[in-house]
Amino acid sequence: MSLFEPGNAQRLDQDVVEQALQWMVIVQSGVSTEAERQACQHWRTQSPQHEMAWLRLTGLNADFRDSTRMLPAAGARTLLRSRNVTSRRTLLKGFAGLGVALATGYSVRERILLPELFSDYRTATGERRQVSLAQNTDLTLDTHTALDARTTGSATDLTLNLGRVLITGANISLSTAYGRVQPTGYSRLVISQNLPGVDGTRVQVLTGSASIELAWGDSFSLGAGQQVTFDSSAAGPRGQVMTGADAWVNGLLIAERMPLSQVIAQLNRYRPGVVRCDPAVAALQVSGSFSIDRPDASLDLLARVLPIRVQRVFGYWANVVAA
């Protein structure tokens, strides 16, 4: 039975549990501001389910320690260290843009604190969503994606706050914290913001072309089959679009000699909870096709073909370690 599904209590929605996790990591990070603590308190009072999830989650530390008393001391220390690491990973997953907003001196806003809750379009863990906008523009939002949209006349302006989106159409532009992307004519492109292994914005042009204006003023164009990654200070070299760049639309992760750590980081985005890859196996090379709709099955498949095993804790945290 899950920690959040006790037999004598109300079952909690998974999205609410994840929101409580994100708030807990912020408040217990040691660097939270008064505005963030007030925003957390506001979230707790919005719904009885919010408060129930918060109370159960804040009791997790004690429950976890109690459960480890029957373990050998070394094993208990390993699990507790894992929980500390995964809490930081949860913070990075849910609030990748928070540091940027605070550093620029803007006040904390709900849209920055929890973009998955307050953006115009958003997706939860494991969810993908298709959205049709005006002017024959279609969007596919990947998991953990938050996006704002504004239509003015015949043009649509998008802002990608978090995650990844596939855009098909014309008369559209998309902004991120690091620049602005304008498809040239009818185009199909994938734009990502702060995904695992990608610090900044990545633009992948599948068909058509796009012009890119960076936050500091430089601009350039990309043609079909080209991709580039840029952040607040620099743009990387232009390269060829990676194989399977849009495979996630069909529920797949395509790996070609990809380090296991990167595969785990990708699967982590689609699975409730957190998956940690031990550094001892992080460099193992992986090739193949894996389901992102069934991330636990993909983890089990990796354990069958690689010298690794998956340790699961409460069904929520998982560690990938050497077999």
Tab-separated table of C-alpha atoms in Angstrom:
chain	number	residue	atom	x	y	z
A	1	MET	CA	0.000	0.000	0.000
A	2	SER	CA	1.331	3.433	-0.908
A	3	LEU	CA	2.291	5.958	1.739
A	4	PHE	CA	-0.422	8.211	0.339
A	5	GLU	CA	-3.128	5.521	0.128
A	6	PRO	CA	-3.733	4.423	3.736
A	7	GLY	CA	-6.661	2.099	4.217
A	8	ASN	CA	-8.430	4.368	6.680
A	9	ALA	CA	-7.955	7.693	4.903
A	10	GLN	CA	-8.918	9.502	1.760
A	11	ARG	CA	-6.838	8.661	-1.305
A	12	LEU	CA	-4.892	11.663	-2.537
A	13	ASP	CA	-4.621	12.752	-6.145
A	14	GLN	CA	-1.121	12.138	-7.532
A	15	ASP	CA	-0.827	15.723	-8.812
A	16	VAL	CA	-1.585	17.046	-5.319
A	17	VAL	CA	1.105	14.786	-3.841
A	18	GLU	CA	3.664	16.124	-6.329
A	19	GLN	CA	2.679	19.719	-5.585
A	20	ALA	CA	3.153	19.034	-1.861
A	21	LEU	CA	6.566	17.514	-2.624
A	22	GLN	CA	7.614	20.635	-4.513
A	23	TRP	CA	6.476	22.950	-1.730
A	24	MET	CA	8.198	20.809	0.902
A	25	VAL	CA	11.527	20.966	-0.950
A	26	ILE	CA	11.286	24.754	-1.293
A	27	VAL	CA	10.354	25.386	2.333
A	28	GLN	CA	12.937	22.936	3.705
A	29	SER	CA	15.708	24.005	1.317
A	30	GLY	CA	17.189	26.433	3.840
A	31	VAL	CA	17.123	29.305	1.336
A	32	SER	CA	13.395	29.886	0.975
A	33	THR	CA	12.107	33.451	1.174
A	34	GLU	CA	9.234	34.785	3.242
A	35	ALA	CA	7.221	35.192	0.021
A	36	GLU	CA	7.744	31.522	-0.811
A	37	ARG	CA	6.717	30.410	2.676
A	38	GLN	CA	3.578	32.545	2.453
A	39	ALA	CA	2.806	31.123	-0.990
A	40	CYS	CA	3.168	27.616	0.429
A	41	GLN	CA	0.787	28.452	3.271
A	42	HIS	CA	-1.680	29.864	0.743
A	43	TRP	CA	-1.501	26.637	-1.288
A	44	ARG	CA	-2.144	24.557	1.835
A	45	THR	CA	-5.316	26.513	2.672
A	46	GLN	CA	-6.740	26.254	-0.855
A	47	SER	CA	-8.012	22.700	-0.383
A	48	PRO	CA	-8.386	20.072	2.359
A	49	GLN	CA	-6.524	17.666	0.033
A	50	HIS	CA	-3.601	20.104	-0.131
A	51	GLU	CA	-3.337	20.223	3.649
A	52	MET	CA	-3.740	16.452	3.969
A	53	ALA	CA	-0.948	15.821	1.458
A	54	TRP	CA	1.277	18.324	3.244
A	55	LEU	CA	0.717	16.731	6.652
A	56	ARG	CA	1.346	13.214	5.367
A	57	LEU	CA	4.435	14.273	3.471
A	58	THR	CA	5.975	16.213	6.356
A	59	GLY	CA	5.624	13.038	8.399
A	60	LEU	CA	7.630	11.131	5.815
A	61	ASN	CA	10.992	11.814	7.451
A	62	ALA	CA	9.875	10.199	10.717
A	63	ASP	CA	8.141	7.326	8.896
A	64	PHE	CA	11.244	6.735	6.799
A	65	ARG	CA	13.547	6.610	9.811
A	66	ASP	CA	11.173	4.285	11.660
A	67	SER	CA	11.127	1.920	8.675
A	68	THR	CA	14.919	1.769	8.558
A	69	ARG	CA	15.378	0.644	12.163
A	70	MET	CA	15.070	-2.989	11.065
A	71	LEU	CA	17.758	-2.526	8.396
A	72	PRO	CA	21.487	-2.934	8.940
A	73	ALA	CA	23.079	0.395	9.817
A	74	ALA	CA	24.906	0.649	6.486
A	75	GLY	CA	21.703	0.015	4.555
A	76	ALA	CA	19.771	2.610	6.539
A	77	ARG	CA	22.444	5.231	5.942
A	78	THR	CA	22.355	4.498	2.195
A	79	LEU	CA	18.589	4.942	2.004
A	80	LEU	CA	18.611	8.161	4.006
A	81	ARG	CA	21.398	9.589	1.860
A	82	SER	CA	19.351	8.651	-1.201
A	83	ARG	CA	16.335	10.531	0.114
A	84	ASN	CA	18.425	13.686	0.637
A	85	VAL	CA	19.712	13.472	-2.935
A	86	THR	CA	16.295	12.870	-4.433
A	87	SER	CA	14.810	15.825	-2.580
A	88	ARG	CA	17.301	18.065	-4.340
A	89	ARG	CA	16.444	16.361	-7.635
A	90	THR	CA	12.756	17.084	-7.042
A	91	LEU	CA	13.600	20.754	-6.532
A	92	LEU	CA	15.537	20.861	-9.794
A	93	LYS	CA	12.731	19.100	-11.686
A	94	GLY	CA	9.952	21.367	-10.508
A	95	PHE	CA	11.615	24.764	-10.237
A	96	ALA	CA	14.271	24.998	-12.929
A	97	GLY	CA	13.440	28.629	-13.673
A	98	LEU	CA	13.127	29.925	-10.121
A	99	GLY	CA	16.769	30.978	-9.703
A	100	VAL	CA	16.703	32.957	-12.940
A	101	ALA	CA	13.632	34.894	-11.848
A	102	LEU	CA	15.054	35.749	-8.433
A	103	ALA	CA	18.446	36.736	-9.835
A	104	THR	CA	16.892	39.322	-12.141
A	105	GLY	CA	15.310	41.083	-9.175
A	106	TYR	CA	11.654	40.449	-10.000
A	107	SER	CA	9.227	39.694	-7.206
A	108	VAL	CA	8.172	36.084	-6.692
A	109	ARG	CA	5.005	35.284	-8.617
A	110	GLU	CA	2.828	32.190	-8.561
A	111	ARG	CA	3.547	31.673	-12.248
A	112	ILE	CA	7.260	31.401	-11.455
A	113	LEU	CA	6.908	29.376	-8.267
A	114	LEU	CA	4.591	26.774	-9.770
A	115	PRO	CA	4.432	27.205	-13.552
A	116	GLU	CA	2.738	23.812	-13.904
A	117	LEU	CA	-0.226	25.186	-11.942
A	118	PHE	CA	-0.614	28.739	-13.166
A	119	SER	CA	0.324	28.703	-16.859
A	120	ASP	CA	-2.347	28.778	-19.569
A	121	TYR	CA	-1.494	25.258	-20.703
A	122	ARG	CA	0.254	22.665	-18.562
A	123	THR	CA	0.804	18.949	-18.186
A	124	ALA	CA	1.326	16.726	-15.164
A	125	THR	CA	3.778	13.869	-14.685
A	126	GLY	CA	3.492	11.353	-17.514
A	127	GLU	CA	0.892	13.432	-19.342
A	128	ARG	CA	1.108	14.676	-22.934
A	129	ARG	CA	-1.437	17.101	-24.286
A	130	GLN	CA	-2.444	18.311	-27.737
A	131	VAL	CA	-3.688	21.866	-28.175
A	132	SER	CA	-5.073	23.486	-31.335
A	133	LEU	CA	-4.727	27.259	-31.563
A	134	ALA	CA	-5.922	29.804	-34.123
A	135	GLN	CA	-4.382	30.031	-37.594
A	136	ASN	CA	-3.974	26.251	-37.986
A	137	THR	CA	-1.331	26.005	-35.275
A	138	ASP	CA	-1.081	22.760	-33.308
A	139	LEU	CA	0.913	22.127	-30.144
A	140	THR	CA	1.914	18.917	-28.398
A	141	LEU	CA	3.009	19.490	-24.795
A	142	ASP	CA	5.371	16.970	-23.238
A	143	THR	CA	5.214	15.917	-19.582
A	144	HIS	CA	5.926	18.624	-16.967
A	145	THR	CA	5.406	21.418	-19.473
A	146	ALA	CA	4.000	24.873	-18.763
A	147	LEU	CA	3.200	27.343	-21.504
A	148	ASP	CA	1.384	30.680	-21.895
A	149	ALA	CA	-0.381	31.763	-25.082
A	150	ARG	CA	-1.588	35.135	-26.348
A	151	THR	CA	-3.229	35.756	-29.711
A	152	THR	CA	-3.053	39.219	-31.257
A	153	GLY	CA	-4.737	39.609	-34.623
A	154	SER	CA	-3.428	36.840	-36.868
A	155	ALA	CA	-0.338	36.089	-34.751
A	156	THR	CA	0.090	33.901	-31.678
A	157	ASP	CA	2.775	34.569	-29.056
A	158	LEU	CA	3.785	31.694	-26.799
A	159	THR	CA	5.982	31.652	-23.705
A	160	LEU	CA	7.533	28.341	-22.692
A	161	ASN	CA	8.042	28.445	-18.928
A	162	LEU	CA	9.058	24.828	-18.456
A	163	GLY	CA	9.383	21.578	-20.388
A	164	ARG	CA	9.090	20.751	-24.087
A	165	VAL	CA	6.628	21.458	-26.880
A	166	LEU	CA	6.213	20.398	-30.509
A	167	ILE	CA	4.912	23.269	-32.662
A	168	THR	CA	3.327	22.781	-36.069
A	169	GLY	CA	2.150	25.901	-37.899
A	170	ALA	CA	2.917	29.454	-38.966
A	171	ASN	CA	2.306	33.031	-37.748
A	172	ILE	CA	3.570	32.068	-34.345
A	173	SER	CA	6.478	32.972	-32.074
A	174	LEU	CA	7.740	31.431	-28.864
A	175	SER	CA	9.787	33.058	-26.119
A	176	THR	CA	11.801	31.494	-23.323
A	177	ALA	CA	13.981	33.013	-20.612
A	178	TYR	CA	16.876	33.020	-23.094
A	179	GLY	CA	15.456	34.160	-26.422
A	180	ARG	CA	12.712	34.186	-29.009
A	181	VAL	CA	11.981	31.644	-31.769
A	182	GLN	CA	10.021	32.568	-34.908
A	183	PRO	CA	9.154	29.799	-37.395
A	184	THR	CA	9.603	30.959	-40.990
A	185	GLY	CA	6.420	29.987	-42.782
A	186	TYR	CA	4.719	26.706	-42.033
A	187	SER	CA	7.210	24.728	-39.938
A	188	ARG	CA	7.455	21.907	-37.463
A	189	LEU	CA	9.879	22.253	-34.568
A	190	VAL	CA	10.569	21.045	-31.030
A	191	ILE	CA	11.516	23.614	-28.370
A	192	SER	CA	12.762	22.556	-24.938
A	193	GLN	CA	13.489	24.521	-21.782
A	194	ASN	CA	15.916	23.239	-19.143
A	195	LEU	CA	15.478	19.521	-19.754
A	196	PRO	CA	17.901	17.019	-18.171
A	197	GLY	CA	21.291	17.461	-19.788
A	198	VAL	CA	20.205	20.680	-21.514
A	199	ASP	CA	21.006	23.893	-19.638
A	200	GLY	CA	18.968	26.506	-21.453
A	201	THR	CA	16.747	26.431	-24.534
A	202	ARG	CA	17.102	23.856	-27.308
A	203	VAL	CA	15.471	24.403	-30.718
A	204	GLN	CA	15.164	21.477	-33.152
A	205	VAL	CA	13.757	22.231	-36.620
A	206	LEU	CA	12.127	19.116	-38.065
A	207	THR	CA	10.675	20.715	-41.198
A	208	GLY	CA	10.710	24.292	-42.510
A	209	SER	CA	12.979	26.854	-40.867
A	210	ALA	CA	13.106	29.286	-37.955
A	211	SER	CA	14.773	32.528	-36.946
A	212	ILE	CA	16.156	32.900	-33.430
A	213	GLU	CA	16.776	36.120	-31.543
A	214	LEU	CA	18.852	35.654	-28.411
A	215	ALA	CA	18.178	37.591	-25.223
A	216	TRP	CA	21.360	39.643	-25.634
A	217	GLY	CA	20.478	40.686	-29.197
A	218	ASP	CA	22.264	38.275	-31.574
A	219	SER	CA	20.116	36.506	-34.164
A	220	PHE	CA	20.494	33.699	-36.700
A	221	SER	CA	18.443	31.164	-38.682
A	222	LEU	CA	18.054	27.399	-38.565
A	223	GLY	CA	17.047	25.157	-41.461
A	224	ALA	CA	15.305	21.794	-41.542
A	225	GLY	CA	17.278	19.121	-39.700
A	226	GLN	CA	19.275	21.625	-37.625
A	227	GLN	CA	19.300	22.210	-33.879
A	228	VAL	CA	20.956	24.592	-31.436
A	229	THR	CA	21.096	25.113	-27.667
A	230	PHE	CA	21.494	28.533	-26.047
A	231	ASP	CA	21.293	30.121	-22.601
A	232	SER	CA	21.637	33.580	-21.077
A	233	SER	CA	25.295	33.950	-22.077
A	234	ALA	CA	26.063	31.920	-25.183
A	235	ALA	CA	24.741	29.830	-28.058
A	236	GLY	CA	26.254	26.443	-28.779
A	237	PRO	CA	27.248	25.229	-32.238
A	238	ARG	CA	24.550	24.313	-34.694
A	239	GLY	CA	24.248	20.577	-35.265
A	240	GLN	CA	22.018	17.926	-36.792
A	241	VAL	CA	18.709	17.102	-35.126
A	242	MET	CA	19.158	14.040	-32.953
A	243	THR	CA	17.499	10.762	-33.886
A	244	GLY	CA	14.113	10.442	-32.222
A	245	ALA	CA	13.820	14.137	-31.388
A	246	ASP	CA	10.021	13.866	-31.581
A	247	ALA	CA	9.664	10.202	-30.571
A	248	TRP	CA	8.251	11.329	-27.211
A	249	VAL	CA	5.092	12.404	-29.054
A	250	ASN	CA	4.440	8.687	-29.648
A	251	GLY	CA	5.447	7.627	-26.136
A	252	LEU	CA	9.007	6.544	-26.921
A	253	LEU	CA	12.543	7.397	-25.856
A	254	ILE	CA	15.122	6.552	-28.537
A	255	ALA	CA	18.679	6.052	-27.249
A	256	GLU	CA	21.767	5.659	-29.420
A	257	ARG	CA	24.827	4.962	-27.279
A	258	MET	CA	23.355	7.250	-24.646
A	259	PRO	CA	24.870	7.188	-21.139
A	260	LEU	CA	22.617	5.371	-18.693
A	261	SER	CA	22.490	8.490	-16.506
A	262	GLN	CA	20.831	10.419	-19.351
A	263	VAL	CA	18.343	7.618	-20.043
A	264	ILE	CA	17.407	7.527	-16.348
A	265	ALA	CA	17.094	11.326	-16.239
A	266	GLN	CA	14.679	11.195	-19.177
A	267	LEU	CA	12.564	8.369	-17.714
A	268	ASN	CA	12.559	10.261	-14.413
A	269	ARG	CA	10.479	13.018	-16.005
A	270	TYR	CA	7.621	10.634	-16.791
A	271	ARG	CA	7.490	8.707	-13.529
A	272	PRO	CA	5.869	9.936	-10.294
A	273	GLY	CA	8.593	10.303	-7.715
A	274	VAL	CA	12.330	10.388	-8.378
A	275	VAL	CA	14.777	7.943	-9.949
A	276	ARG	CA	18.470	8.215	-9.055
A	277	CYS	CA	21.304	6.676	-11.080
A	278	ASP	CA	24.369	5.574	-9.104
A	279	PRO	CA	27.580	7.171	-10.467
A	280	ALA	CA	29.139	3.700	-10.626
A	281	VAL	CA	26.834	2.750	-13.538
A	282	ALA	CA	26.094	6.206	-14.961
A	283	ALA	CA	28.477	5.859	-17.919
A	284	LEU	CA	27.081	2.557	-19.242
A	285	GLN	CA	26.130	2.963	-22.907
A	286	VAL	CA	22.493	2.344	-23.840
A	287	SER	CA	20.933	1.845	-27.259
A	288	GLY	CA	17.311	0.984	-27.887
A	289	SER	CA	13.714	2.132	-27.736
A	290	PHE	CA	12.017	2.575	-24.370
A	291	SER	CA	8.465	3.372	-23.316
A	292	ILE	CA	7.963	6.661	-21.505
A	293	ASP	CA	4.318	5.767	-20.891
A	294	ARG	CA	5.515	2.826	-18.766
A	295	PRO	CA	8.754	4.115	-17.198
A	296	ASP	CA	8.914	1.398	-14.534
A	297	ALA	CA	8.677	-1.267	-17.227
A	298	SER	CA	11.517	0.509	-19.042
A	299	LEU	CA	13.595	0.444	-15.852
A	300	ASP	CA	12.953	-3.292	-15.530
A	301	LEU	CA	13.962	-3.792	-19.167
A	302	LEU	CA	17.226	-1.942	-18.563
A	303	ALA	CA	17.869	-4.170	-15.545
A	304	ARG	CA	17.473	-7.262	-17.754
A	305	VAL	CA	19.952	-6.151	-20.408
A	306	LEU	CA	22.523	-4.271	-18.301
A	307	PRO	CA	24.474	-5.232	-15.163
A	308	ILE	CA	22.210	-3.111	-12.953
A	309	ARG	CA	19.309	-3.519	-10.558
A	310	VAL	CA	16.528	-1.187	-9.442
A	311	GLN	CA	15.956	-0.547	-5.741
A	312	ARG	CA	12.498	0.891	-5.030
A	313	VAL	CA	11.571	2.680	-1.805
A	314	PHE	CA	7.846	3.054	-0.972
A	315	GLY	CA	7.173	2.682	-4.707
A	316	TYR	CA	8.020	6.360	-5.096
A	317	TRP	CA	11.817	6.651	-4.972
A	318	ALA	CA	14.017	4.340	-7.041
A	319	ASN	CA	17.791	3.859	-7.174
A	320	VAL	CA	19.535	2.307	-10.177
A	321	VAL	CA	22.690	0.604	-8.904
A	322	ALA	CA	25.211	-2.016	-9.993
A	323	ALA	CA	23.896	-5.581	-9.952
